[in-house]
Amino acid sequence: MPSLSPTADCGLDTTTDDPSGGYAGPPTDEETGGHAGPPTDQVAADGGAGPPTDGDIGNGGGPCGSADWFDMTRDFRAYLGQHLTKADDGTVSQQSVRETRVRKVNTAGEARITFFSYFTDDALSRNAALRLARLFADWRREIYGDAGRVSVRSTEGTVLATLTW
């Protein structure tokens, strides 16, 4: 998980029309007298546009959380539909997976799964989460051939299992 920037005010919801006490400059679509440079999706003449404006070089996430997580819920549920066994009945199911998000951090993958556990017993919930983590790891190795780390969380946000694949 990316850490939040200590200088980012992620809870403040303001618009650019609010007064800030100083001149904000012209709108971004107006010329200021000098060349503004290439759009962020074009390469500058000096060799590169640099990192995206919303991310760190190290993790790609923005200052108020990551913007580069991909929703893979449907794909992972489809894999589960083909790989759950009779032993999984009553512990994990396609419907128990609420969200599966994946991203790349440098060369390694990072994933988080949110699922609904049918158990009130913490140990049984952790076992179900570990089973989901193992199935996820198998899926990523089989389909994508990559490596990384997956965390399985309850719908309340508690991390129940973490596994490296």
XYZ file of N, CA and C in Angstrom, residues 3-164:
486
model
N 1.930 4.927 1.043
C 1.671 5.750 2.209
C 1.228 7.120 1.744
N 0.412 7.749 2.560
C -0.069 9.067 2.201
C 1.028 10.086 2.423
N 1.061 11.050 1.569
C 2.054 12.109 1.671
C 1.797 12.921 2.929
N 2.828 13.238 3.710
C 2.598 14.008 4.927
C 2.128 15.424 4.643
N 2.341 15.922 3.429
C 1.914 17.280 3.100
C 0.592 17.312 2.365
N 0.056 16.168 1.949
C -1.199 16.142 1.205
C -2.373 16.303 2.158
N -3.334 17.129 1.772
C -4.542 17.304 2.544
C -5.638 16.510 1.864
N -5.695 15.216 2.152
C -6.560 14.309 1.416
C -8.008 14.369 1.866
N -8.280 14.957 2.989
C -9.650 15.034 3.448
C -10.329 16.335 3.049
N -9.594 17.263 2.514
C -10.140 18.558 2.153
C -10.697 18.516 0.740
N -11.957 18.870 0.595
C -12.599 18.865 -0.715
C -12.890 20.305 -1.112
N -11.943 20.911 -1.823
C -12.132 22.279 -2.257
C -12.049 22.343 -3.766
N -12.571 23.402 -4.335
C -12.483 23.594 -5.774
C -11.471 24.688 -6.060
N -11.051 24.788 -7.304
C -10.079 25.812 -7.672
C -10.703 27.198 -7.711
N -12.023 27.288 -7.605
C -12.685 28.589 -7.592
C -12.652 29.231 -6.213
N -12.306 28.448 -5.188
C -12.246 29.000 -3.841
C -11.053 29.932 -3.715
N -11.219 31.047 -3.026
C -10.086 31.962 -2.857
C -9.016 31.327 -1.976
N -7.771 31.562 -2.335
C -6.675 31.008 -1.556
C -5.835 32.095 -0.916
N -6.187 33.337 -1.200
C -5.425 34.434 -0.641
C -4.404 34.994 -1.604
N -4.175 34.336 -2.717
C -3.194 34.801 -3.695
C -3.665 34.514 -5.101
N -3.011 35.140 -6.059
C -3.369 34.951 -7.464
C -2.961 33.557 -7.926
N -3.889 32.822 -8.472
C -3.623 31.453 -8.903
C -3.049 31.387 -10.299
N -3.055 32.478 -11.020
C -2.559 32.469 -12.382
C -3.690 32.252 -13.363
N -3.368 32.280 -14.646
C -4.413 32.123 -15.659
C -4.898 30.677 -15.710
N -6.079 30.430 -16.280
C -6.531 29.056 -16.464
C -5.494 28.262 -17.248
N -5.460 26.973 -17.063
C -4.426 26.144 -17.675
C -4.517 26.092 -19.190
N -5.629 26.515 -19.775
C -5.724 26.471 -21.230
C -5.365 27.808 -21.880
N -4.816 28.729 -21.116
C -4.389 30.005 -21.664
C -2.863 30.095 -21.666
N -2.321 30.805 -22.633
C -0.879 31.025 -22.695
C -0.457 32.033 -21.631
N 0.707 31.846 -21.081
C 1.222 32.754 -20.054
C 2.386 33.575 -20.562
N 2.683 33.486 -21.835
C 3.801 34.230 -22.382
C 4.967 33.328 -22.708
N 5.049 32.172 -22.088
C 6.118 31.216 -22.349
C 5.535 29.887 -22.769
N 6.355 29.040 -23.314
C 5.898 27.729 -23.757
C 5.586 26.853 -22.550
N 4.414 26.281 -22.529
C 4.002 25.459 -21.400
C 4.589 24.065 -21.444
N 5.174 23.669 -22.558
C 5.740 22.334 -22.683
C 4.735 21.381 -23.282
N 5.163 20.160 -23.520
C 4.268 19.199 -24.161
C 3.199 18.702 -23.194
N 2.093 18.208 -23.717
C 1.120 17.543 -22.847
C 1.805 16.383 -22.124
N 1.221 15.946 -21.012
C 1.878 14.930 -20.191
C 2.016 13.588 -20.889
N 1.293 13.355 -21.979
C 1.438 12.077 -22.672
C 2.398 12.159 -23.855
N 3.105 13.244 -23.991
C 4.116 13.379 -25.039
C 5.492 13.524 -24.412
N 6.504 13.148 -25.149
C 7.866 13.222 -24.657
C 8.436 14.602 -24.937
N 9.085 15.172 -23.954
C 9.703 16.482 -24.112
C 11.006 16.342 -24.880
N 11.472 17.462 -25.438
C 12.703 17.464 -26.225
C 13.928 17.134 -25.381
N 13.846 17.363 -24.066
C 15.014 17.115 -23.216
C 15.155 15.658 -22.799
N 14.327 14.771 -23.313
C 14.505 13.353 -23.048
C 13.393 12.692 -22.278
N 12.504 13.426 -21.677
C 11.421 12.767 -20.971
C 10.521 13.751 -20.262
N 9.299 13.380 -20.107
C 8.329 14.238 -19.441
C 8.400 14.089 -17.930
N 9.132 13.076 -17.430
C 9.204 12.846 -15.995
C 8.054 11.991 -15.520
N 7.945 11.826 -14.218
C 6.883 10.963 -13.683
C 5.525 11.612 -13.856
N 4.453 10.819 -13.791
C 3.114 11.405 -13.865
C 2.936 12.418 -12.742
N 2.110 13.407 -12.976
C 1.943 14.457 -11.971
C 1.215 13.964 -10.736
N 0.539 12.819 -10.818
C -0.201 12.336 -9.659
C 0.499 11.188 -8.949
N 1.758 10.955 -9.188
C 2.376 9.819 -8.537
C 3.811 10.015 -8.144
N 4.261 9.140 -7.299
C 5.659 9.074 -6.922
C 6.374 8.179 -7.908
N 7.662 8.359 -8.047
C 8.432 7.483 -8.910
C 8.481 6.088 -8.303
N 8.531 6.007 -6.975
C 8.689 4.724 -6.313
C 7.494 3.813 -6.382
N 6.277 4.346 -6.226
C 5.136 3.435 -6.168
C 4.019 3.772 -7.135
N 4.083 4.883 -7.805
C 3.073 5.211 -8.801
C 1.772 5.727 -8.233
N 1.631 5.766 -6.921
C 0.393 6.238 -6.332
C 0.413 7.730 -6.119
N -0.747 8.307 -6.071
C -0.853 9.736 -5.842
C -0.719 10.067 -4.371
N -0.673 11.334 -4.016
C -0.480 11.717 -2.624
C -1.675 11.398 -1.742
N -2.850 11.209 -2.317
C -4.043 10.899 -1.528
C -4.510 9.467 -1.766
N -3.612 8.613 -2.089
C -3.959 7.218 -2.343
C -3.566 6.842 -3.750
N -3.656 5.585 -4.023
C -3.171 5.127 -5.323
C -4.213 5.320 -6.407
N -3.734 5.711 -7.559
C -4.614 5.904 -8.707
C -4.398 4.809 -9.730
N -3.548 3.857 -9.420
C -3.157 2.869 -10.413
C -3.550 1.438 -10.048
N -4.553 1.254 -9.221
C -5.071 -0.070 -8.902
C -6.071 -0.456 -9.987
N -5.964 -1.671 -10.476
C -6.877 -2.157 -11.502
C -7.859 -3.144 -10.889
N -9.128 -2.998 -11.236
C -10.163 -3.895 -10.738
C -10.105 -5.198 -11.528
N -9.817 -6.286 -10.856
C -9.729 -7.605 -11.479
C -10.754 -8.562 -10.861
N -11.782 -8.008 -10.249
C -12.779 -8.820 -9.543
C -13.439 -9.834 -10.472
N -13.928 -9.376 -11.607
C -14.626 -10.273 -12.532
C -13.720 -11.408 -13.001
N -12.481 -11.080 -13.357
C -11.553 -12.100 -13.844
C -11.199 -13.116 -12.763
N -10.972 -12.634 -11.542
C -10.632 -13.551 -10.458
C -11.832 -14.422 -10.089
N -13.021 -13.854 -10.089
C -14.223 -14.659 -9.815
C -14.396 -15.748 -10.873
N -14.114 -15.415 -12.132
C -14.213 -16.419 -13.204
C -13.224 -17.551 -12.954
N -12.013 -17.218 -12.539
C -11.012 -18.243 -12.213
C -11.499 -19.106 -11.048
N -12.064 -18.464 -10.027
C -12.583 -19.222 -8.894
C -13.663 -20.199 -9.324
N -14.528 -19.761 -10.231
C -15.604 -20.626 -10.709
C -15.093 -21.919 -11.313
N -13.886 -21.892 -11.842
C -13.295 -23.083 -12.457
C -12.384 -23.862 -11.514
N -11.987 -23.254 -10.378
C -10.973 -23.888 -9.538
C -11.380 -24.149 -8.090
N -12.573 -23.731 -7.698
C -13.036 -24.076 -6.356
C -13.374 -25.562 -6.320
N -13.090 -26.188 -5.212
C -13.350 -27.621 -5.067
C -14.511 -27.847 -4.100
N -14.908 -29.088 -3.981
C -15.972 -29.452 -3.043
C -15.587 -29.059 -1.614
N -14.292 -29.134 -1.298
C -13.817 -28.765 0.038
C -14.017 -27.272 0.322
N -14.151 -26.457 -0.725
C -14.354 -25.019 -0.545
C -15.806 -24.654 -0.251
N -16.727 -25.583 -0.469
C -18.146 -25.305 -0.229
C -18.348 -24.829 1.214
N -19.019 -23.710 1.349
C -19.308 -23.176 2.679
C -18.179 -22.356 3.276
N -17.027 -22.285 2.598
C -15.923 -21.480 3.124
C -15.662 -20.261 2.245
N -15.445 -20.482 0.965
C -15.261 -19.377 0.017
C -16.076 -19.673 -1.233
N -16.461 -18.620 -1.913
C -17.227 -18.767 -3.147
C -16.916 -17.583 -4.044
N -17.400 -17.650 -5.261
C -17.241 -16.511 -6.164
C -17.924 -15.281 -5.581
N -19.087 -15.462 -4.990
C -19.854 -14.350 -4.462
C -19.235 -13.755 -3.199
N -18.402 -14.533 -2.489
C -17.787 -13.997 -1.275
C -16.698 -12.977 -1.595
N -16.150 -13.015 -2.818
C -15.134 -12.041 -3.223
C -15.845 -10.762 -3.635
N -15.682 -9.725 -2.855
C -16.350 -8.451 -3.120
C -15.525 -7.565 -4.049
N -14.184 -7.600 -3.897
C -13.326 -6.734 -4.705
C -11.937 -7.350 -4.801
N -11.362 -7.290 -5.989
C -9.986 -7.725 -6.210
C -9.283 -6.624 -6.983
N -8.266 -6.044 -6.384
C -7.507 -4.952 -7.010
C -6.040 -5.359 -7.134
N -5.442 -5.017 -8.264
C -4.058 -5.388 -8.552
C -3.327 -4.178 -9.125
N -2.048 -4.062 -8.801
C -1.195 -3.040 -9.402
C 0.241 -3.540 -9.408
N 1.063 -2.892 -10.198
C 2.496 -3.182 -10.243
C 3.220 -2.125 -9.435
N 4.145 -2.557 -8.603
C 5.010 -1.663 -7.859
C 6.425 -2.024 -8.274
N 7.026 -1.159 -9.088
C 8.302 -1.465 -9.723
C 8.122 -2.724 -10.561
N 8.757 -3.831 -10.224
C 8.606 -5.042 -11.028
C 7.695 -6.071 -10.368
N 7.310 -5.854 -9.127
C 6.482 -6.822 -8.407
C 5.017 -6.407 -8.437
N 4.150 -7.395 -8.347
C 2.728 -7.124 -8.267
C 2.305 -6.948 -6.824
N 1.249 -6.212 -6.644
C 0.653 -6.044 -5.331
C -0.844 -6.198 -5.522
N -1.482 -6.922 -4.634
C -2.915 -7.157 -4.786
C -3.602 -7.108 -3.436
N -4.878 -6.778 -3.494
C -5.691 -6.841 -2.281
C -7.064 -7.366 -2.672
N -7.541 -8.269 -1.860
C -8.851 -8.882 -2.070
C -9.700 -8.551 -0.858
N -10.908 -8.091 -1.093
C -11.872 -7.888 -0.016
C -12.929 -8.965 -0.180
N -13.198 -9.675 0.907
C -14.197 -10.736 0.798
C -15.066 -10.784 2.034
N -16.227 -11.370 1.860
C -17.172 -11.576 2.954
C -16.978 -12.988 3.476
N -16.656 -13.079 4.754
C -16.489 -14.391 5.381
C -17.812 -14.834 5.992
N -18.120 -16.097 5.794
C -19.353 -16.658 6.332
C -19.212 -17.038 7.799
N -17.988 -16.918 8.335
C -17.708 -17.400 9.687
C -17.678 -16.268 10.700
N -18.131 -16.583 11.898
C -17.980 -15.643 13.005
C -16.698 -15.952 13.769
N -16.157 -17.142 13.594
C -14.907 -17.552 14.234
C -13.727 -16.973 13.452
N -12.868 -16.222 14.128
C -11.730 -15.577 13.469
C -10.790 -16.564 12.797
N -10.536 -17.696 13.435
C -9.612 -18.690 12.863
C -10.164 -19.247 11.556
N -11.452 -19.523 11.507
C -12.057 -20.036 10.278
C -12.054 -18.967 9.181
N -12.277 -17.713 9.553
C -12.214 -16.622 8.576
C -10.808 -16.497 8.012
N -9.811 -16.623 8.859
C -8.418 -16.538 8.398
C -8.069 -17.713 7.484
N -8.573 -18.883 7.791
C -8.341 -20.043 6.912
C -8.984 -19.828 5.543
N -10.193 -19.287 5.526
C -10.865 -19.003 4.255
C -10.081 -17.937 3.483
N -9.590 -16.924 4.181
C -8.799 -15.874 3.534
C -7.503 -16.447 2.965
N -6.862 -17.347 3.698
C -5.631 -17.977 3.207
C -5.921 -18.825 1.967
N -7.045 -19.510 1.941
C -7.416 -20.286 0.755
C -7.599 -19.361 -0.444
N -8.256 -18.220 -0.244
C -8.416 -17.259 -1.333
C -7.061 -16.726 -1.799
N -6.178 -16.448 -0.866
C -4.843 -15.946 -1.224
C -4.092 -16.976 -2.057
N -4.198 -18.248 -1.684
C -3.517 -19.313 -2.448
C -4.109 -19.447 -3.848
N -5.428 -19.380 -3.950
C -6.067 -19.436 -5.263
C -5.661 -18.234 -6.113
N -5.584 -17.071 -5.491
C -5.161 -15.876 -6.217
C -3.721 -16.046 -6.720
N -2.853 -16.535 -5.865
C -1.452 -16.747 -6.246
C -1.347 -17.726 -7.408
N -2.110 -18.807 -7.345
C -2.116 -19.778 -8.448
C -2.583 -19.117 -9.745
N -3.630 -18.310 -9.648
C -4.177 -17.610 -10.815
C -3.143 -16.693 -11.434
N -2.489 -15.882 -10.605
C -1.501 -14.940 -11.133
C -0.322 -15.662 -11.778
N 0.154 -16.726 -11.160
C 1.274 -17.484 -11.744
C 0.850 -18.155 -13.045
N -0.333 -18.755 -13.039
C -0.815 -19.493 -14.208
C -1.125 -18.578 -15.392
N -1.835 -17.495 -15.152
C -2.297 -16.639 -16.232
C -1.286 -15.550 -16.584
N -0.676 -14.926 -15.606
C 0.180 -13.762 -15.842
C 1.671 -14.047 -15.677
N 2.019 -15.123 -14.990
C 3.417 -15.469 -14.797
C 4.207 -14.437 -14.025
N 3.544 -13.684 -13.155
C 4.261 -12.665 -12.395
C 4.408 -13.059 -10.935
N 5.006 -12.199 -10.173
C 5.232 -12.437 -8.750
C 4.788 -11.200 -7.986
N 4.454 -11.395 -6.715
C 4.038 -10.260 -5.907
C 3.543 -10.680 -4.547
N 2.699 -9.837 -3.983
C 2.179 -10.052 -2.639
C 0.695 -9.719 -2.620
N -0.103 -10.584 -2.016
C -1.541 -10.377 -1.933
C -1.963 -10.312 -0.464
N -2.867 -9.387 -0.179
C -3.482 -9.283 1.145
C -4.977 -9.514 0.983
N -5.522 -10.340 1.846
C -6.956 -10.619 1.835
C -7.548 -9.963 3.068
N -8.575 -9.161 2.833
C -9.198 -8.386 3.906
C -10.665 -8.760 4.074
N -11.154 -8.534 5.275
C -12.585 -8.681 5.513
C -13.289 -7.463 4.943
N -14.602 -7.507 4.881
C -15.343 -6.351 4.384
C -15.202 -5.163 5.334
N -14.783 -5.416 6.567
C -14.549 -4.336 7.526
C -13.157 -3.735 7.370
N -12.296 -4.369 6.559
C -10.966 -3.837 6.322
C -9.848 -4.512 7.081
N -10.156 -5.496 7.904
C -9.127 -6.211 8.659
C -8.359 -7.140 7.742
N -7.032 -7.053 7.770
C -6.215 -7.959 6.973
C -6.220 -9.324 7.652
N -6.703 -10.337 6.937
C -6.821 -11.677 7.484
C -5.686 -12.591 7.048
N -5.129 -12.347 5.866
C -4.048 -13.186 5.359
C -3.218 -12.392 4.359
N -1.936 -12.651 4.364
C -1.021 -12.059 3.395
C -0.125 -13.176 2.880
N 0.071 -13.187 1.568
C 0.840 -14.261 0.948
C 1.666 -13.703 -0.200
N 2.884 -14.216 -0.340
C 3.729 -13.865 -1.479
C 3.545 -14.934 -2.532
